[in-house]
């Protein structure tokens, strides 16, 4: 039985005052059945982690190196040291804005493992790739290149985020989500064996909202969601946590 995950990716949003969002969510869900992970901008990690809630806190990226001359970057070690237990890696916004390749994402995932963090590794096709029928090939290539040897159900979560569904209010059909998630689990089984693959969580991300979360989380092989815009307000993310709880 895979425990569902409701993960919030705050992206470039939030201030210290956003601790109130976390507090409101904890009030709604003091003892969630699902695993709740909040990924704020890095400087907010120690503040949110310091609240000592039942929710996990994660980073949105890390550098592959543990230390060194890399101005502006954050190591997996400092994320862990300041209270993070997870880190999102290979998000399509980082692949697009910062030219991150599968090799770079793989190196970052190894850094996450080194620091004891769980890597949430993102894959997903663009709209032209979906339109030309190459979605499953694109995802297979991204998985092969981005997920390191040594991935386990404990240290790795995969997030399927179709690029065209992020922030657009559009989502694939439930059938299309089922097809991609099943293909991801097959690829994971080929590399890590059926037992490990069966225990790995695969999240869906891209325009998850209170109104569609329950339907999406009930799709076979969907083990929860990675949520952007709807994770910023407790009145939106609270019902999404509830949907993850209910479809356990
Ligand atoms: P939205 O939920 O805003 O579409 O963003 C999804 C996402 O990119 C989560 O990582």
Coordinates of N, CA and C and ligand atoms in Angstrom, one line a residue:
X1 N 0.8 -1.2 0.0 CA 0.0 0.0 0.0 C 0.9 1.2 0.0
X2 N 0.7 2.1 -1.0 CA 1.5 3.3 -1.1 C 0.8 4.4 -0.4
X3 N 1.5 5.1 0.5 CA 0.9 6.3 1.2 C 0.8 7.4 0.2
X4 N -0.3 8.0 0.1 CA -0.5 9.2 -0.8 C 0.3 10.4 -0.3
X5 N 0.6 11.2 -1.3 CA 1.4 12.5 -1.0 C 0.6 13.7 -1.5
X6 N 0.5 14.7 -0.7 CA 0.0 16.0 -1.2 C 1.2 17.0 -1.0
X7 N 1.8 17.3 -2.1 CA 3.0 18.2 -2.0 C 2.7 19.5 -2.6
X8 N 3.1 20.6 -1.9 CA 2.9 21.9 -2.4 C 4.2 22.5 -2.9
X9 N 4.3 23.0 -4.1 CA 5.5 23.7 -4.7 C 5.1 25.2 -4.7
X10 N 5.7 25.9 -3.8 CA 5.3 27.3 -3.7 C 6.1 28.2 -4.7
X11 N 7.0 27.6 -5.4 CA 7.8 28.3 -6.5 C 8.3 29.6 -5.9
X12 N 8.2 30.7 -6.6 CA 8.8 32.0 -6.2 C 7.7 32.8 -5.5
X13 N 7.1 32.2 -4.5 CA 6.0 32.8 -3.8 C 6.2 32.5 -2.3
X14 N 5.7 33.5 -1.5 CA 5.7 33.3 0.0 C 6.7 34.2 0.6
X15 N 6.4 34.6 1.9 CA 7.3 35.3 2.7 C 7.2 34.7 4.1
X16 N 7.9 35.3 5.1 CA 7.8 34.7 6.4 C 6.3 34.7 6.9
X17 N 5.5 35.6 6.5 CA 4.1 35.7 6.9 C 3.4 34.4 6.4
X18 N 3.9 33.7 5.4 CA 3.2 32.5 4.9 C 3.2 31.4 5.8
X19 N 4.0 31.5 6.9 CA 3.9 30.5 8.0 C 2.4 30.4 8.4
X20 N 1.6 31.4 8.3 CA 0.2 31.4 8.6 C -0.6 30.4 7.8
X21 N -0.1 30.2 6.5 CA -0.8 29.2 5.6 C -0.6 27.8 6.2
X22 N 0.7 27.6 6.6 CA 1.0 26.2 7.1 C 0.2 26.0 8.4
X23 N 0.1 27.0 9.2 CA -0.6 26.9 10.5 C -2.1 26.6 10.3
X24 N -2.6 27.3 9.3 CA -4.1 27.1 8.9 C -4.3 25.6 8.4
X25 N -3.3 25.1 7.6 CA -3.4 23.8 7.1 C -3.4 22.8 8.2
X26 N -2.5 23.0 9.1 CA -2.3 22.1 10.3 C -3.6 22.0 11.1
X27 N -4.2 23.2 11.2 CA -5.5 23.3 12.0 C -6.5 22.4 11.3
X28 N -6.6 22.5 10.0 CA -7.5 21.7 9.2 C -7.2 20.2 9.2
X29 N -5.9 19.9 9.2 CA -5.4 18.5 9.1 C -4.3 18.2 10.1
X30 N -4.7 18.1 11.4 CA -3.6 18.0 12.4 C -3.0 16.6 12.4
X31 N -3.6 15.6 11.8 CA -3.1 14.3 11.8 C -3.4 13.6 10.4
X32 N -2.8 14.2 9.3 CA -3.2 13.7 8.0 C -2.7 12.3 7.7
X33 N -3.6 11.5 7.0 CA -3.3 10.2 6.6 C -2.3 10.2 5.5
X34 N -2.4 11.2 4.6 CA -1.5 11.4 3.5 C -0.2 12.1 4.1
X35 N 0.9 11.9 3.3 CA 2.1 12.6 3.6 C 2.0 14.0 3.0
X36 N 2.1 15.1 3.8 CA 2.0 16.4 3.3 C 3.4 17.0 3.3
X37 N 3.8 17.6 2.1 CA 5.1 18.2 2.0 C 5.0 19.6 1.4
X38 N 5.5 20.6 2.1 CA 5.5 22.0 1.6 C 6.9 22.3 1.2
X39 N 7.0 22.8 -0.1 CA 8.3 23.2 -0.6 C 8.3 24.7 -0.9
X40 N 8.8 25.5 0.1 CA 8.8 27.0 0.0 C 10.1 27.4 -0.6
X41 N 10.3 28.7 -1.0 CA 11.6 29.2 -1.3 C 12.6 28.9 -0.1
X42 N 13.8 28.6 -0.5 CA 14.8 28.0 0.5 C 14.9 28.8 1.8
X43 N 15.0 30.2 1.7 CA 15.1 30.9 3.0 C 14.0 30.7 4.0
X44 N 12.9 30.2 3.5 CA 11.7 30.0 4.4 C 11.8 28.6 5.0
X45 N 12.7 27.7 4.5 CA 12.7 26.3 5.0 C 12.9 26.3 6.6
X46 N 13.9 26.9 7.1 CA 14.0 26.8 8.6 C 12.9 27.4 9.4
X47 N 12.2 28.4 8.8 CA 11.1 29.0 9.5 C 9.9 28.1 9.5
X48 N 9.6 27.5 8.4 CA 8.5 26.5 8.3 C 8.8 25.2 9.1
X49 N 10.0 24.7 8.9 CA 10.4 23.5 9.6 C 10.4 23.8 11.2
X50 N 10.8 25.0 11.5 CA 10.9 25.3 13.0 C 9.5 25.4 13.6
X51 N 8.4 25.4 12.9 CA 7.1 25.3 13.5 C 6.8 24.0 14.1
X52 N 7.6 23.0 13.6 CA 7.4 21.6 14.2 C 6.0 21.0 13.9
X53 N 5.5 21.2 12.7 CA 4.2 20.6 12.3 C 4.4 19.2 11.9
X54 N 3.3 18.4 11.7 CA 3.4 17.1 11.1 C 3.7 17.1 9.6
X55 N 3.8 18.2 9.0 CA 4.1 18.3 7.6 C 5.6 18.3 7.3
X56 N 6.0 17.7 6.2 CA 7.4 17.7 5.8 C 7.7 19.0 5.0
X57 N 8.9 19.4 5.1 CA 9.3 20.7 4.4 C 10.4 20.2 3.3
X58 N 10.3 20.8 2.1 CA 11.3 20.5 1.1 C 11.8 21.7 0.4
X59 N 12.9 21.5 -0.3 CA 13.5 22.5 -1.2 C 12.9 22.4 -2.6
X60 N 13.3 23.3 -3.5 CA 12.8 23.3 -4.8 C 13.9 22.9 -5.8
X61 N 15.1 22.9 -5.3 CA 16.3 22.6 -6.2 C 17.5 22.5 -5.2
X62 N 18.5 21.8 -5.7 CA 19.8 21.9 -5.0 C 20.9 21.8 -6.0
X63 N 22.1 22.2 -5.6 CA 23.3 22.0 -6.4 C 23.8 20.6 -6.2
X64 N 24.5 20.1 -7.2 CA 25.1 18.7 -7.1 C 26.2 18.7 -6.1
X65 N 27.0 19.8 -5.9 CA 28.1 19.8 -5.0 C 27.7 20.0 -3.6
X66 N 28.5 19.5 -2.6 CA 28.2 19.7 -1.2 C 28.6 21.1 -0.7
X67 N 29.6 21.7 -1.4 CA 30.1 23.0 -1.0 C 31.0 23.5 -2.2
X68 N 31.5 24.7 -2.1 CA 32.4 25.2 -3.1 C 32.0 26.5 -3.7
X69 N 32.7 26.9 -4.8 CA 32.6 28.2 -5.4 C 31.4 28.2 -6.4
X70 N 30.2 28.3 -5.9 CA 29.0 28.2 -6.7 C 28.0 29.3 -6.2
X71 N 28.3 30.5 -6.5 CA 27.6 31.7 -6.0 C 26.1 31.5 -6.3
X72 N 25.3 31.7 -5.3 CA 23.8 31.7 -5.4 C 23.2 30.4 -5.3
X73 N 24.0 29.3 -5.3 CA 23.4 28.0 -5.2 C 23.2 27.5 -3.8
X74 N 22.5 26.5 -3.6 CA 22.2 25.9 -2.3 C 22.5 24.4 -2.4
X75 N 23.2 23.9 -1.4 CA 23.5 22.4 -1.4 C 22.4 21.6 -0.8
X76 N 22.4 20.3 -1.1 CA 21.4 19.4 -0.5 C 21.7 19.4 1.0
X77 N 23.0 19.5 1.4 CA 23.4 19.4 2.8 C 22.8 20.6 3.6
X78 N 22.8 21.8 3.0 CA 22.2 22.9 3.7 C 20.7 22.9 3.8
X79 N 20.1 22.3 2.8 CA 18.6 22.1 2.8 C 18.3 21.2 4.0
X80 N 19.1 20.1 4.1 CA 18.8 19.1 5.2 C 19.1 19.7 6.6
X81 N 20.2 20.5 6.6 CA 20.7 21.1 7.9 C 19.6 22.2 8.4
X82 N 18.9 22.8 7.5 CA 17.9 23.8 7.9 C 16.5 23.2 8.0
X83 N 16.4 21.9 7.9 CA 15.1 21.3 8.2 C 14.3 20.7 7.1
X84 N 14.9 20.7 5.9 CA 14.2 20.0 4.7 C 14.4 18.5 4.8
X85 N 13.4 17.7 4.4 CA 13.6 16.3 4.3 C 13.4 15.8 2.8
X86 N 13.0 16.8 1.9 CA 12.7 16.5 0.5 C 13.3 17.6 -0.3
X87 N 13.5 17.3 -1.6 CA 13.8 18.4 -2.6 C 13.2 18.0 -3.9
X88 N 12.6 19.0 -4.5 CA 12.1 18.8 -5.9 C 13.2 19.0 -6.9
X89 N 13.4 18.1 -7.8 CA 14.5 18.2 -8.8 C 14.0 18.1 -10.2
X90 N 14.6 18.8 -11.1 CA 14.2 18.7 -12.6 C 12.9 19.2 -12.9
X91 N 12.4 20.1 -12.1 CA 11.1 20.7 -12.5 C 11.2 21.4 -13.9
X92 N 10.2 21.3 -14.7 CA 10.3 21.8 -16.0 C 10.6 23.3 -16.1
X93 N 10.3 24.1 -15.0 CA 10.7 25.5 -15.0 C 12.2 25.6 -14.8
X94 N 12.8 24.7 -14.1 CA 14.3 24.7 -14.0 C 14.9 24.2 -15.3
X95 N 14.3 23.2 -15.8 CA 14.8 22.7 -17.1 C 14.8 23.8 -18.2
X96 N 13.7 24.6 -18.2 CA 13.6 25.6 -19.2 C 14.4 26.9 -18.8
X97 N 14.2 27.4 -17.6 CA 14.8 28.6 -17.2 C 16.4 28.5 -17.0
X98 N 16.8 27.3 -16.5 CA 18.2 27.2 -16.2 C 18.9 26.1 -17.0
X99 N 18.3 25.7 -18.0 CA 18.9 24.7 -19.0 C 19.3 23.4 -18.3
X100 N 18.6 23.0 -17.3 CA 18.9 21.7 -16.6 C 18.7 20.5 -17.5
X101 N 19.7 19.7 -17.6 CA 19.6 18.5 -18.4 C 19.3 17.3 -17.5
X102 N 19.0 16.2 -18.2 CA 18.8 14.9 -17.4 C 20.0 14.6 -16.6
X103 N 21.2 14.8 -17.2 CA 22.5 14.5 -16.4 C 22.6 15.4 -15.2
X104 N 22.2 16.7 -15.3 CA 22.3 17.6 -14.2 C 21.3 17.2 -13.1
X105 N 20.1 16.8 -13.5 CA 19.1 16.4 -12.6 C 19.6 15.1 -11.8
X106 N 20.2 14.2 -12.6 CA 20.7 13.0 -12.0 C 21.7 13.3 -10.9
X107 N 22.6 14.2 -11.3 CA 23.7 14.5 -10.3 C 23.1 15.2 -9.1
X108 N 22.1 16.0 -9.2 CA 21.4 16.6 -8.1 C 20.7 15.6 -7.2
X109 N 20.1 14.6 -7.9 CA 19.4 13.5 -7.1 C 20.4 12.8 -6.3
X110 N 21.6 12.5 -6.9 CA 22.6 11.8 -6.1 C 23.0 12.7 -4.9
X111 N 23.1 14.0 -5.1 CA 23.4 14.9 -4.0 C 22.3 14.8 -2.9
X112 N 21.1 14.7 -3.3 CA 20.0 14.6 -2.4 C 20.2 13.3 -1.5
X113 N 20.5 12.2 -2.2 CA 20.7 11.0 -1.5 C 21.8 11.1 -0.5
X114 N 22.9 11.7 -1.0 CA 24.1 11.9 -0.1 C 23.7 12.6 1.2
X115 N 22.8 13.6 1.1 CA 22.4 14.4 2.2 C 21.2 13.8 3.0
X116 N 20.8 12.7 2.5 CA 19.7 12.0 3.2 C 18.3 12.6 2.9
X117 N 18.2 13.3 1.8 CA 16.9 13.9 1.4 C 16.2 12.9 0.4
X118 N 14.9 13.0 0.4 CA 14.1 12.3 -0.6 C 14.0 13.2 -1.8
X119 N 14.4 12.7 -3.0 CA 14.3 13.5 -4.3 C 12.9 13.3 -4.9
X120 N 12.3 14.4 -5.2 CA 11.0 14.4 -6.0 C 11.4 14.8 -7.4
X121 N 11.6 13.8 -8.3 CA 12.2 14.0 -9.6 C 11.1 14.2 -10.6
X122 N 11.1 15.3 -11.3 CA 10.0 15.7 -12.2 C 10.3 15.3 -13.7
X123 N 9.3 14.8 -14.4 CA 9.4 14.5 -15.8 C 8.1 15.0 -16.4
X124 N 8.1 15.2 -17.7 CA 6.8 15.7 -18.4 C 7.1 16.2 -19.8
X125 N 6.1 16.0 -20.6 CA 6.2 16.3 -22.0 C 5.7 17.7 -22.3
X126 N 6.2 18.4 -23.4 CA 5.7 19.6 -23.8 C 4.4 19.4 -24.7
X127 N 3.7 20.4 -25.0 CA 2.5 20.3 -25.8 C 2.9 19.7 -27.2
X128 N 3.9 20.3 -27.9 CA 4.2 19.7 -29.2 C 4.6 18.2 -29.1
X129 N 5.3 17.8 -28.0 CA 5.6 16.4 -27.9 C 4.4 15.5 -27.7
X130 N 3.4 16.0 -26.9 CA 2.2 15.3 -26.8 C 1.5 15.2 -28.2
X131 N 1.4 16.4 -28.9 CA 0.7 16.4 -30.1 C 1.3 15.5 -31.2
X132 N 2.6 15.2 -31.1 CA 3.2 14.4 -32.1 C 3.3 12.9 -31.6
X133 N 2.7 12.6 -30.4 CA 2.6 11.2 -30.0 C 3.9 10.7 -29.4
X134 N 4.8 11.6 -28.9 CA 6.1 11.1 -28.4 C 6.1 11.1 -26.9
X135 N 5.0 11.4 -26.2 CA 5.0 11.5 -24.7 C 5.7 10.4 -24.0
X136 N 5.3 9.2 -24.3 CA 5.9 8.0 -23.6 C 7.4 7.9 -23.8
X137 N 7.9 8.2 -25.0 CA 9.3 8.2 -25.3 C 10.0 9.3 -24.5
X138 N 9.4 10.5 -24.5 CA 10.1 11.6 -23.8 C 10.2 11.2 -22.3
X139 N 9.1 10.7 -21.8 CA 9.2 10.4 -20.3 C 10.2 9.3 -20.0
X140 N 10.2 8.3 -20.9 CA 11.2 7.2 -20.7 C 12.6 7.7 -20.7
X141 N 12.9 8.6 -21.7 CA 14.3 9.2 -21.8 C 14.6 10.0 -20.5
X142 N 13.6 10.8 -20.1 CA 13.8 11.6 -18.9 C 14.1 10.8 -17.7
X143 N 13.3 9.7 -17.5 CA 13.4 8.8 -16.4 C 14.8 8.2 -16.4
X144 N 15.2 7.6 -17.6 CA 16.4 6.9 -17.7 C 17.6 7.9 -17.3
X145 N 17.5 9.1 -17.8 CA 18.6 10.0 -17.5 C 18.6 10.7 -16.2
X146 N 17.4 10.9 -15.6 CA 17.3 11.8 -14.4 C 17.3 11.0 -13.1
X147 N 16.8 9.7 -13.2 CA 16.7 8.9 -11.9 C 18.0 8.1 -11.8
X148 N 18.8 8.3 -10.7 CA 20.1 7.7 -10.6 C 19.9 6.2 -10.2
X149 N 21.0 5.4 -10.4 CA 21.1 4.1 -9.8 C 21.0 4.4 -8.3
X150 N 20.5 3.5 -7.5 CA 20.4 3.7 -6.1 C 19.1 4.3 -5.7
X151 N 18.2 4.6 -6.6 CA 16.9 5.1 -6.3 C 16.1 4.0 -5.6
X152 N 15.4 4.4 -4.5 CA 14.6 3.4 -3.7 C 13.2 4.1 -3.5
X153 N 12.3 3.3 -3.0 CA 11.0 3.9 -2.6 C 11.1 4.9 -1.5
X154 N 12.2 4.8 -0.7 CA 12.3 5.8 0.4 C 13.0 7.1 -0.1
X155 N 13.9 7.0 -1.0 CA 14.7 8.2 -1.3 C 14.2 8.9 -2.6
X156 N 13.2 8.3 -3.3 CA 12.8 8.8 -4.6 C 11.3 8.8 -4.7
X157 N 10.8 10.0 -5.2 CA 9.4 10.1 -5.7 C 9.5 10.6 -7.1
X158 N 8.7 10.1 -8.0 CA 8.6 10.6 -9.3 C 7.4 11.5 -9.5
X159 N 7.5 12.7 -10.1 CA 6.4 13.5 -10.4 C 6.2 13.7 -11.9
X160 N 5.0 13.3 -12.4 CA 4.7 13.5 -13.8 C 4.0 14.8 -13.9
X161 N 4.6 15.8 -14.6 CA 4.1 17.1 -14.8 C 4.1 17.4 -16.2
X162 N 3.0 17.2 -17.0 CA 3.0 17.7 -18.4 C 3.2 19.2 -18.4
X163 N 4.2 19.6 -19.2 CA 4.5 21.1 -19.1 C 3.4 22.0 -19.5
X164 N 2.5 21.5 -20.4 CA 1.4 22.3 -20.9 C 0.3 22.4 -19.9
X165 N 0.3 21.6 -18.9 CA -0.8 21.6 -17.9 C -0.4 22.5 -16.7
X166 N 0.9 22.9 -16.6 CA 1.3 23.7 -15.5 C 0.8 25.1 -15.5
X167 N 0.0 25.5 -14.6 CA -0.4 26.9 -14.5 C -1.4 27.3 -15.6
X168 N -2.0 26.3 -16.3 CA -2.8 26.7 -17.4 C -4.3 26.4 -17.1
X169 N -4.6 25.6 -16.1 CA -6.0 25.2 -15.8 C -6.4 24.0 -16.7
X170 N -5.4 23.6 -17.5 CA -5.7 22.4 -18.4 C -5.1 21.2 -17.8
X171 N -5.7 20.0 -17.9 CA -5.1 18.8 -17.4 C -5.3 17.7 -18.5
X172 N -4.5 16.7 -18.6 CA -4.8 15.6 -19.5 C -6.1 14.9 -19.0
X173 N -6.6 14.0 -19.9 CA -7.8 13.2 -19.5 C -7.3 12.2 -18.4
X174 N -8.2 11.7 -17.6 CA -7.8 10.7 -16.6 C -7.2 9.5 -17.3
X175 N -7.7 9.1 -18.5 CA -7.1 8.0 -19.2 C -5.7 8.3 -19.6
X176 N -5.4 9.5 -20.0 CA -4.0 9.9 -20.4 C -3.1 9.9 -19.2
X177 N -3.6 10.3 -18.1 CA -2.8 10.3 -16.8 C -2.5 8.9 -16.5
X178 N -3.6 8.0 -16.6 CA -3.4 6.6 -16.2 C -2.3 5.9 -17.1
X179 N -2.4 6.3 -18.4 CA -1.4 5.7 -19.4 C 0.0 6.0 -19.0
X180 N 0.2 7.3 -18.7 CA 1.6 7.8 -18.5 C 2.1 7.2 -17.1
X181 N 1.2 7.2 -16.1 CA 1.7 6.7 -14.8 C 2.0 5.2 -14.9
X182 N 1.2 4.5 -15.6 CA 1.5 3.0 -15.8 C 2.8 2.8 -16.5
X183 N 3.0 3.7 -17.5 CA 4.3 3.6 -18.3 C 5.5 3.9 -17.3
X184 N 5.3 4.9 -16.5 CA 6.4 5.3 -15.6 C 6.7 4.1 -14.6
X185 N 5.6 3.5 -14.1 CA 5.9 2.4 -13.2 C 6.6 1.2 -13.9
X186 N 6.2 1.0 -15.2 CA 6.8 -0.1 -16.0 C 8.3 0.2 -16.1
X187 N 8.6 1.5 -16.5 CA 10.1 1.8 -16.6 C 10.8 1.7 -15.3
X188 N 10.2 2.1 -14.2 CA 10.9 1.9 -12.9 C 11.1 0.4 -12.6
X189 N 10.1 -0.4 -13.0 CA 10.2 -1.9 -12.7 C 11.3 -2.5 -13.5
X190 N 11.5 -2.0 -14.7 CA 12.6 -2.5 -15.6 C 14.0 -2.3 -14.9
X191 N 14.1 -1.1 -14.3 CA 15.4 -0.7 -13.7 C 15.6 -1.2 -12.3
X192 N 14.5 -1.1 -11.5 CA 14.7 -1.3 -10.1 C 14.0 -2.5 -9.5
X193 N 13.4 -3.3 -10.5 CA 12.7 -4.5 -10.1 C 11.2 -4.2 -9.7
X194 N 10.4 -5.2 -9.9 CA 8.9 -4.9 -9.6 C 8.6 -4.5 -8.2
X195 N 9.3 -5.1 -7.3 CA 9.0 -4.9 -5.8 C 9.3 -3.4 -5.5
X196 N 10.4 -2.9 -5.8 CA 10.8 -1.5 -5.6 C 9.8 -0.6 -6.3
X197 N 9.6 -0.9 -7.6 CA 8.8 0.0 -8.5 C 7.4 0.0 -7.9
X198 N 6.9 -1.1 -7.4 CA 5.5 -1.1 -6.8 C 5.4 -0.2 -5.6
X199 N 6.5 0.0 -4.9 CA 6.4 0.8 -3.7 C 6.7 2.3 -3.9
X200 N 7.3 2.6 -5.1 CA 7.6 4.0 -5.4 C 6.4 4.9 -5.6
X201 N 6.4 6.1 -5.1 CA 5.2 7.0 -5.3 C 5.4 7.8 -6.6
X202 N 4.3 7.9 -7.4 CA 4.4 8.6 -8.6 C 3.3 9.7 -8.5
X203 N 3.6 10.9 -8.5 CA 2.7 12.0 -8.3 C 2.3 12.6 -9.7
X204 N 1.1 13.2 -9.7 CA 0.7 13.9 -10.9 C 0.8 15.4 -10.5
X205 N 1.2 16.2 -11.4 CA 1.3 17.7 -11.2 C 0.9 18.4 -12.5
X206 N 0.2 19.6 -12.3 CA -0.2 20.4 -13.4 C -1.7 20.7 -13.3
X207 N -2.0 21.9 -12.7 CA -3.4 22.4 -12.6 C -4.2 21.5 -11.7
X208 N -3.6 20.9 -10.7 CA -4.4 20.2 -9.6 C -5.1 21.2 -8.8
X209 N -6.4 21.1 -8.6 CA -7.3 22.0 -7.9 C -8.2 21.3 -7.0
X210 N -8.8 22.0 -6.0 CA -9.8 21.3 -5.1 C -10.8 20.5 -5.9
X211 N -11.2 21.0 -7.1 CA -12.3 20.4 -7.8 C -11.9 19.2 -8.6
X212 N -10.6 19.0 -8.9 CA -10.3 17.8 -9.7 C -9.4 16.8 -9.0
X213 N -8.9 17.2 -7.7 CA -7.9 16.4 -7.0 C -8.4 15.0 -6.7
X214 N -9.7 14.8 -6.3 CA -10.1 13.5 -5.9 C -10.2 12.6 -7.1
X215 N -10.6 13.1 -8.2 CA -10.7 12.3 -9.5 C -9.3 11.8 -9.9
X216 N -8.4 12.8 -9.9 CA -7.0 12.5 -10.3 C -6.3 11.5 -9.4
X217 N -6.5 11.7 -8.1 CA -5.8 10.9 -7.1 C -6.4 9.4 -7.1
X218 N -7.6 9.3 -7.7 CA -8.2 7.9 -7.7 C -7.7 7.2 -9.0
X219 N -7.0 7.8 -9.9 CA -6.5 7.1 -11.1 C -5.4 6.1 -10.7
X220 N -5.5 4.9 -11.2 CA -4.5 3.9 -10.9 C -3.1 4.4 -11.1
X221 N -2.2 4.1 -10.2 CA -0.8 4.5 -10.2 C -0.5 6.0 -9.9
X222 N -1.6 6.7 -9.6 CA -1.4 8.1 -9.1 C -1.4 8.1 -7.6
X223 N -0.2 8.5 -7.0 CA 0.0 8.4 -5.6 C -0.1 9.7 -4.9
X224 N -0.8 10.7 -5.5 CA -0.9 12.0 -5.0 C -0.5 13.1 -6.0
X225 N -0.4 14.3 -5.5 CA -0.1 15.4 -6.4 C 1.0 16.3 -6.0
X226 N 1.6 16.9 -7.0 CA 2.6 18.0 -6.8 C 1.8 19.3 -7.3
X227 N 1.5 20.2 -6.4 CA 0.6 21.3 -6.6 C 1.3 22.6 -6.5
X228 N 1.1 23.4 -7.6 CA 1.7 24.8 -7.6 C 0.7 25.8 -7.0
X229 N 0.0 26.5 -7.9 CA -0.9 27.6 -7.5 C -1.8 27.3 -6.4
X230 N -2.4 26.1 -6.4 CA -3.5 25.8 -5.4 C -2.8 25.3 -4.1
X231 N -1.5 25.4 -4.0 CA -0.9 25.1 -2.7 C -0.6 26.4 -1.9
X232 N -0.9 27.5 -2.5 CA -0.5 28.8 -1.8 C -1.5 29.3 -0.8
X233 N -2.7 28.8 -0.9 CA -3.8 29.2 0.1 C -4.3 28.0 0.8
X234 N -4.5 28.1 2.1 CA -5.1 27.0 2.9 C -6.4 26.6 2.4
X235 N -7.2 27.5 1.9 CA -8.6 27.1 1.5 C -8.6 26.3 0.2
X236 N -7.5 26.4 -0.5 CA -7.4 25.5 -1.7 C -6.6 24.2 -1.4
X237 N -5.5 24.4 -0.7 CA -4.7 23.2 -0.5 C -5.3 22.2 0.6
X238 N -6.0 22.8 1.5 CA -6.7 22.0 2.5 C -7.6 20.9 1.9
X239 N -8.5 21.2 1.0 CA -9.3 20.2 0.3 C -8.5 19.2 -0.5
X240 N -7.3 19.7 -1.0 CA -6.5 18.7 -1.8 C -5.8 17.7 -0.9
X241 N -5.4 18.2 0.3 CA -4.9 17.2 1.3 C -6.0 16.2 1.7
X242 N -7.2 16.8 1.8 CA -8.4 15.9 2.2 C -8.6 14.9 1.1
X243 N -8.5 15.3 -0.2 CA -8.7 14.3 -1.3 C -7.6 13.2 -1.2
X244 N -6.4 13.6 -0.9 CA -5.3 12.6 -0.8 C -5.5 11.7 0.4
X245 N -6.1 12.2 1.5 CA -6.4 11.4 2.6 C -7.5 10.4 2.2
X246 N -8.5 10.9 1.5 CA -9.7 10.0 1.2 C -9.4 8.9 0.2
X247 N -8.4 9.1 -0.6 CA -8.2 8.1 -1.7 C -7.0 7.2 -1.3
X248 N -6.6 7.2 0.0 CA -5.6 6.4 0.5 C -5.7 4.9 0.1
Ligands
LIG1 P1 0.2 24.4 -11.0 O1 -0.5 23.5 -10.0 O2 0.2 25.8 -10.6 O3 -0.3 24.1 -12.4 O4 1.8 24.0 -11.0 C1 2.1 22.7 -11.0 C2 3.6 22.6 -10.7 O5 4.4 23.0 -11.5 C3 4.0 21.9 -9.4 O6 5.3 21.7 -9.4

